[in-house]
């Protein structure tokens, strides 16, 4: 059996969380068109006849360390490289960015085998450009393998998975074969609510809100979930609630359906919106809201 951990890294929005979900054929990590959707490190575990791959989805690496939340995201991304066996570096199409140099340096320091996965190839028209790009990539960094993929359309994901198994050490399973993530249902429920908020709200708002599960009760045939949506200002509270509560109602319905699908059970979901100013710039407030891995 080949077993080990694989870190999925890259700039925000390249498709790391989408890739993990599609490799697992299950939605474990939340995704959206907005950068910084993923705030927590999360494991996705895939067991097959070849062995077990433990994928680590990470918040994207950033330049700015201005706020406490950004510092937290950066730390999480850095510590990811400790104790993993293989790194998959995702790019969004055939472009290098100034930003990628920072990741090169981090990878060099880590000294791990790195696979370059060029994602979103469904959007690339000129396939010949791929070869030139790969030749150039080999000059920039000693990649173990280069593979074009589409996480969204499941293109080449089986190829990527096989390359990963080839690079993993022979050892016993790290997790029980039926386990798919290291996170609790409570955590996943909070993340699903945050996904719906992120997808529905304007560009600025999502970074300034967080979701806390106040109570999670399991009854026969029904899970009751009571959640608080924390925002920074009263004006944001009004946006989240929406006209006559319409926005909050829609978010609640969408989240409930996703949670029901995930835990395969009926769910009663109650959402409150509360104001707590300055939370994203205050480490203590972050801890109290569960940002403590
Ligand atoms: P992350 O920040 O790296 O985790 O990125 P996400 O997984 O949240 O994805 C960011 C956006 O890219 C989402 O809107 C995805 O639907 C989209 N996306 C991810 N993979 C692909 C792909 O293969 N093709 C296309 N066209 N879009 C993709
Ligand atoms: Mg993500």
Short mmCIF file of C-alpha atoms and ligand atoms in Angstrom, two decimals:
data_model
loop_
_atom_site.label_atom_id
_atom_site.label_comp_id
_atom_site.label_asym_id
_atom_site.label_seq_id
_atom_site.Cartn_x
_atom_site.Cartn_y
_atom_site.Cartn_z
CA UNK A 1 0.00 0.00 0.00
CA UNK A 2 1.19 3.52 -0.82
CA UNK A 3 0.01 5.97 1.81
CA UNK A 4 0.80 9.53 2.69
CA UNK A 5 -0.18 13.15 2.76
CA UNK A 6 -0.41 15.50 -0.20
CA UNK A 7 -0.56 19.27 0.22
CA UNK A 8 -2.63 21.21 -2.32
CA UNK A 9 -1.13 24.67 -2.54
CA UNK A 10 -1.30 27.73 -4.75
CA UNK A 11 -2.66 31.22 -5.01
CA UNK A 12 -6.19 31.93 -3.85
CA UNK A 13 -8.82 30.90 -6.39
CA UNK A 14 -6.74 28.49 -8.51
CA UNK A 15 -9.14 25.65 -7.60
CA UNK A 16 -7.53 23.81 -4.68
CA UNK A 17 -10.78 23.14 -2.83
CA UNK A 18 -12.60 22.18 -6.02
CA UNK A 19 -9.80 19.72 -6.82
CA UNK A 20 -9.98 18.11 -3.39
CA UNK A 21 -13.76 17.72 -3.54
CA UNK A 22 -13.61 16.18 -7.01
CA UNK A 23 -10.80 13.79 -6.09
CA UNK A 24 -12.89 12.67 -3.11
CA UNK A 25 -16.17 12.74 -5.10
CA UNK A 26 -17.66 14.47 -2.07
CA UNK A 27 -18.00 18.07 -0.96
CA UNK A 28 -15.72 18.49 2.03
CA UNK A 29 -14.19 21.89 1.38
CA UNK A 30 -16.17 24.98 0.47
CA UNK A 31 -15.52 26.87 -2.78
CA UNK A 32 -16.48 30.12 -4.45
CA UNK A 33 -15.35 32.61 -7.08
CA UNK A 34 -13.98 34.85 -4.32
CA UNK A 35 -10.41 34.54 -3.05
CA UNK A 36 -9.89 33.58 0.60
CA UNK A 37 -12.92 31.33 0.72
CA UNK A 38 -10.88 28.62 2.47
CA UNK A 39 -9.78 29.81 5.91
CA UNK A 40 -8.92 26.56 7.65
CA UNK A 41 -6.66 23.68 6.82
CA UNK A 42 -8.83 20.66 6.13
CA UNK A 43 -7.98 17.03 5.34
CA UNK A 44 -9.76 14.95 2.71
CA UNK A 45 -9.01 11.23 2.88
CA UNK A 46 -9.27 8.92 -0.13
CA UNK A 47 -8.73 5.19 0.33
CA UNK A 48 -8.50 2.83 -2.68
CA UNK A 49 -6.92 -0.50 -3.70
CA UNK A 50 -3.61 1.31 -4.20
CA UNK A 51 -3.52 2.78 -0.70
CA UNK A 52 -4.55 6.01 0.95
CA UNK A 53 -4.03 9.64 -0.02
CA UNK A 54 -4.61 12.26 2.65
CA UNK A 55 -5.16 15.55 0.83
CA UNK A 56 -4.56 18.79 2.68
CA UNK A 57 -6.54 21.73 1.41
CA UNK A 58 -5.09 25.04 2.50
CA UNK A 59 -5.94 28.71 2.51
CA UNK A 60 -4.12 30.36 -0.41
CA UNK A 61 -0.73 31.89 0.30
CA UNK A 62 -0.72 35.64 0.63
CA UNK A 63 1.68 38.52 0.51
CA UNK A 64 -0.02 40.81 2.93
CA UNK A 65 0.26 40.15 6.63
CA UNK A 66 -1.68 43.21 7.65
CA UNK A 67 -4.47 41.77 9.65
CA UNK A 68 -4.62 39.03 12.23
CA UNK A 69 -6.79 36.91 9.97
CA UNK A 70 -4.24 37.17 7.15
CA UNK A 71 -1.40 36.27 9.50
CA UNK A 72 -3.38 33.24 10.61
CA UNK A 73 -3.98 32.19 6.99
CA UNK A 74 -0.29 32.49 6.17
CA UNK A 75 0.79 30.46 9.19
CA UNK A 76 -1.65 27.73 8.25
CA UNK A 77 -0.34 27.64 4.68
CA UNK A 78 3.30 27.49 5.87
CA UNK A 79 2.85 24.76 8.48
CA UNK A 80 1.16 22.67 5.81
CA UNK A 81 4.51 21.96 4.20
CA UNK A 82 5.80 20.36 7.39
CA UNK A 83 5.18 16.65 7.50
CA UNK A 84 3.70 16.15 4.03
CA UNK A 85 5.06 13.66 1.48
CA UNK A 86 4.19 15.36 -1.80
CA UNK A 87 3.13 18.84 -2.88
CA UNK A 88 0.72 19.63 -5.72
CA UNK A 89 1.19 23.18 -6.90
CA UNK A 90 -1.84 24.43 -8.74
CA UNK A 91 -1.84 27.16 -11.35
CA UNK A 92 -4.86 28.77 -12.96
CA UNK A 93 -4.09 28.36 -16.66
CA UNK A 94 -0.82 29.08 -18.45
CA UNK A 95 0.34 32.11 -16.52
CA UNK A 96 3.06 32.84 -14.03
CA UNK A 97 2.41 35.57 -11.55
CA UNK A 98 4.77 37.72 -9.58
CA UNK A 99 3.27 36.05 -6.57
CA UNK A 100 4.44 32.56 -7.66
CA UNK A 101 8.07 33.41 -6.88
CA UNK A 102 7.19 33.43 -3.19
CA UNK A 103 5.80 29.94 -3.49
CA UNK A 104 8.94 28.78 -5.37
CA UNK A 105 11.03 29.91 -2.41
CA UNK A 106 8.82 28.14 0.10
CA UNK A 107 8.93 24.96 -1.97
CA UNK A 108 12.70 25.10 -2.29
CA UNK A 109 13.03 25.35 1.48
CA UNK A 110 10.67 22.40 1.97
CA UNK A 111 12.66 20.10 -0.37
CA UNK A 112 9.65 17.90 -1.22
CA UNK A 113 8.62 16.31 -4.53
CA UNK A 114 6.39 18.80 -6.32
CA UNK A 115 3.84 18.11 -9.07
CA UNK A 116 2.83 21.10 -11.16
CA UNK A 117 -0.88 20.84 -11.98
CA UNK A 118 -2.13 23.39 -14.48
CA UNK A 119 -5.83 23.65 -13.64
CA UNK A 120 -8.82 24.96 -15.60
CA UNK A 121 -7.56 23.55 -18.92
CA UNK A 122 -11.20 23.54 -20.01
CA UNK A 123 -10.67 27.30 -20.50
CA UNK A 124 -7.46 26.95 -22.54
CA UNK A 125 -8.06 27.24 -26.28
CA UNK A 126 -4.55 26.73 -27.69
CA UNK A 127 -3.41 23.36 -26.43
CA UNK A 128 0.00 23.72 -28.16
CA UNK A 129 0.85 26.55 -25.79
CA UNK A 130 0.83 23.95 -23.02
CA UNK A 131 4.02 22.26 -24.27
CA UNK A 132 5.96 25.52 -24.42
CA UNK A 133 4.70 26.42 -20.97
CA UNK A 134 5.75 23.07 -19.51
CA UNK A 135 9.23 23.37 -21.06
CA UNK A 136 9.59 26.79 -19.44
CA UNK A 137 8.27 25.47 -16.11
CA UNK A 138 10.96 22.77 -16.02
CA UNK A 139 13.60 25.49 -16.28
CA UNK A 140 12.11 27.42 -13.37
CA UNK A 141 11.75 24.58 -10.89
CA UNK A 142 12.68 20.87 -10.82
CA UNK A 143 9.12 19.57 -10.89
CA UNK A 144 8.64 15.84 -10.39
CA UNK A 145 5.77 15.81 -12.90
CA UNK A 146 3.69 18.27 -14.89
CA UNK A 147 0.03 17.59 -15.56
CA UNK A 148 -2.79 19.60 -17.15
CA UNK A 149 -6.11 19.12 -15.34
CA UNK A 150 -9.61 20.45 -14.98
CA UNK A 151 -10.79 19.98 -11.43
CA UNK A 152 -14.28 21.11 -12.36
CA UNK A 153 -14.66 18.78 -15.39
CA UNK A 154 -12.70 15.88 -13.83
CA UNK A 155 -10.13 15.96 -16.64
CA UNK A 156 -6.95 13.97 -15.90
CA UNK A 157 -7.75 13.62 -12.20
CA UNK A 158 -7.17 9.85 -12.44
CA UNK A 159 -3.75 10.56 -14.00
CA UNK A 160 -2.89 12.95 -11.18
CA UNK A 161 -4.04 10.44 -8.56
CA UNK A 162 -1.83 7.70 -10.03
CA UNK A 163 1.19 10.01 -10.14
CA UNK A 164 0.60 10.76 -6.46
CA UNK A 165 0.38 7.09 -5.47
CA UNK A 166 3.70 6.49 -7.27
CA UNK A 167 5.37 9.14 -5.12
CA UNK A 168 3.94 8.09 -1.74
CA UNK A 169 5.87 5.83 0.65
CA UNK A 170 4.88 2.23 1.28
CA UNK A 171 3.25 2.16 4.70
CA UNK A 172 0.10 1.28 6.65
CA UNK A 173 -3.12 3.31 6.28
CA UNK A 174 -2.94 6.55 8.26
CA UNK A 175 -6.72 6.77 8.85
CA UNK A 176 -9.53 4.20 9.02
CA UNK A 177 -10.59 3.36 5.45
CA UNK A 178 -14.12 4.77 5.87
CA UNK A 179 -12.99 8.17 7.21
CA UNK A 180 -13.22 11.04 4.69
CA UNK A 181 -12.10 14.08 6.69
CA UNK A 182 -10.54 15.15 9.99
CA UNK A 183 -13.25 17.73 10.63
CA UNK A 184 -16.43 17.30 12.68
CA UNK A 185 -19.94 17.63 11.26
CA UNK A 186 -20.25 20.73 13.42
CA UNK A 187 -17.26 22.32 11.66
CA UNK A 188 -18.46 21.30 8.20
CA UNK A 189 -21.93 22.76 8.94
CA UNK A 190 -20.38 26.13 9.86
CA UNK A 191 -18.30 26.06 6.67
CA UNK A 192 -21.32 25.30 4.48
CA UNK A 193 -23.17 28.28 5.97
CA UNK A 194 -20.13 30.45 5.28
CA UNK A 195 -20.03 29.19 1.69
CA UNK A 196 -23.61 30.31 1.07
CA UNK A 197 -22.87 33.73 2.61
CA UNK A 198 -19.71 34.09 0.51
CA UNK A 199 -21.49 33.18 -2.69
CA UNK A 200 -24.51 35.44 -2.17
CA UNK A 201 -23.02 38.57 -0.65
CA UNK A 202 -21.08 41.45 -2.22
CA UNK A 203 -17.33 41.41 -2.75
CA UNK A 204 -16.22 43.04 0.50
CA UNK A 205 -18.50 41.51 3.08
CA UNK A 206 -17.46 37.83 3.22
CA UNK A 207 -13.98 38.52 4.59
CA UNK A 208 -15.45 40.28 7.56
CA UNK A 209 -17.84 37.63 8.71
CA UNK A 210 -17.56 34.29 10.39
CA UNK A 211 -19.92 31.56 11.51
CA UNK A 212 -20.13 29.96 14.92
CA UNK A 213 -22.22 26.89 15.73
CA UNK A 214 -23.72 27.65 19.11
CA UNK A 215 -25.51 24.32 19.55
CA UNK A 216 -25.60 21.10 17.53
CA UNK A 217 -28.19 18.64 18.79
CA UNK A 218 -28.67 15.15 17.40
CA UNK A 219 -32.19 13.78 17.75
CA UNK A 220 -33.52 10.57 16.19
CA UNK A 221 -33.93 11.36 12.49
CA UNK A 222 -33.21 15.08 12.95
CA UNK A 223 -30.18 17.27 13.68
CA UNK A 224 -30.89 20.70 15.16
CA UNK A 225 -28.26 23.31 14.43
CA UNK A 226 -28.21 26.80 15.99
CA UNK A 227 -25.66 29.09 14.35
CA UNK A 228 -24.51 32.68 14.80
CA UNK A 229 -23.25 34.74 11.87
CA UNK A 230 -20.79 37.30 13.26
CA UNK A 231 -20.35 40.54 11.32
CA UNK A 232 -18.34 43.69 12.03
CA UNK A 233 -20.96 46.42 11.66
CA UNK A 234 -24.67 47.03 11.99
CA UNK A 235 -24.87 47.94 8.29
CA UNK A 236 -23.45 44.49 7.43
CA UNK A 237 -26.01 42.85 9.67
CA UNK A 238 -28.76 44.53 7.66
CA UNK A 239 -27.23 43.29 4.38
CA UNK A 240 -27.00 39.70 5.63
CA UNK A 241 -30.60 39.73 6.84
CA UNK A 242 -31.84 41.45 3.68
CA UNK A 243 -35.20 42.98 2.84
CA UNK A 244 -37.84 41.37 5.04
CA UNK A 245 -35.30 38.70 5.99
CA UNK A 246 -35.24 37.32 2.45
CA UNK A 247 -31.43 37.02 2.14
CA UNK A 248 -31.01 35.19 5.44
CA UNK A 249 -33.91 32.89 4.60
CA UNK A 250 -32.37 31.90 1.25
CA UNK A 251 -28.94 31.35 2.79
CA UNK A 252 -30.52 29.20 5.50
CA UNK A 253 -32.42 27.07 3.00
CA UNK A 254 -29.38 26.51 0.75
CA UNK A 255 -27.16 25.65 3.70
CA UNK A 256 -29.71 23.30 5.22
CA UNK A 257 -30.06 21.32 1.97
CA UNK A 258 -26.26 20.94 1.65
CA UNK A 259 -25.87 19.87 5.29
CA UNK A 260 -28.69 17.35 4.88
CA UNK A 261 -26.90 15.90 1.83
CA UNK A 262 -23.60 15.74 3.72
CA UNK A 263 -24.83 14.03 6.90
CA UNK A 264 -27.66 12.15 5.16
CA UNK A 265 -30.27 13.29 7.66
CA UNK A 266 -33.03 15.90 8.09
CA UNK A 267 -31.79 19.17 9.55
CA UNK A 268 -33.43 22.03 11.41
CA UNK A 269 -31.23 25.11 10.99
CA UNK A 270 -31.60 28.37 12.87
CA UNK A 271 -29.43 31.38 11.99
CA UNK A 272 -28.81 34.56 14.00
CA UNK A 273 -26.79 37.56 12.88
CA UNK A 274 -24.77 39.38 15.56
CA UNK A 275 -22.30 42.28 15.51
CA UNK A 276 -18.79 42.04 16.97
CA UNK A 277 -16.59 44.85 15.75
CA UNK A 278 -12.89 44.48 14.91
CA UNK A 279 -12.86 40.69 15.09
CA UNK A 280 -10.68 40.10 12.05
CA UNK A 281 -7.91 42.23 13.56
CA UNK A 282 -7.89 40.74 17.00
CA UNK A 283 -6.15 37.44 17.74
CA UNK A 284 -8.13 36.84 20.90
CA UNK A 285 -11.42 37.28 19.10
CA UNK A 286 -10.17 34.85 16.43
CA UNK A 287 -9.46 32.23 19.06
CA UNK A 288 -12.89 32.66 20.61
CA UNK A 289 -14.39 32.05 17.19
CA UNK A 290 -12.52 28.80 16.70
CA UNK A 291 -9.56 29.83 14.52
CA UNK A 292 -7.14 27.82 16.59
CA UNK A 293 -5.70 24.87 14.68
P1 LIG B 1 -9.26 27.79 -4.12
O1 LIG B 1 -9.31 29.18 -3.56
O2 LIG B 1 -7.93 27.52 -4.74
O3 LIG B 1 -9.68 26.74 -3.15
O4 LIG B 1 -10.30 27.78 -5.35
P2 LIG B 1 -11.79 27.17 -5.41
O5 LIG B 1 -11.75 25.69 -5.40
O6 LIG B 1 -12.64 27.83 -4.37
O7 LIG B 1 -12.21 27.60 -6.89
C1 LIG B 1 -12.21 28.96 -7.30
C2 LIG B 1 -13.11 29.12 -8.52
O8 LIG B 1 -12.53 28.45 -9.65
C3 LIG B 1 -14.49 28.51 -8.32
O9 LIG B 1 -15.45 29.39 -8.88
C4 LIG B 1 -14.40 27.19 -9.10
O10 LIG B 1 -15.65 26.76 -9.60
C5 LIG B 1 -13.45 27.56 -10.24
N1 LIG B 1 -12.75 26.37 -10.78
C6 LIG B 1 -12.06 25.42 -10.08
N2 LIG B 1 -11.56 24.48 -10.91
C7 LIG B 1 -11.93 24.82 -12.16
C8 LIG B 1 -11.73 24.23 -13.48
O11 LIG B 1 -11.11 23.19 -13.66
N3 LIG B 1 -12.26 24.91 -14.54
C9 LIG B 1 -12.96 26.07 -14.41
N4 LIG B 1 -13.44 26.66 -15.51
N5 LIG B 1 -13.18 26.65 -13.20
C10 LIG B 1 -12.69 26.03 -12.09
MG1 LIG B 2 -10.14 26.92 -1.21
#
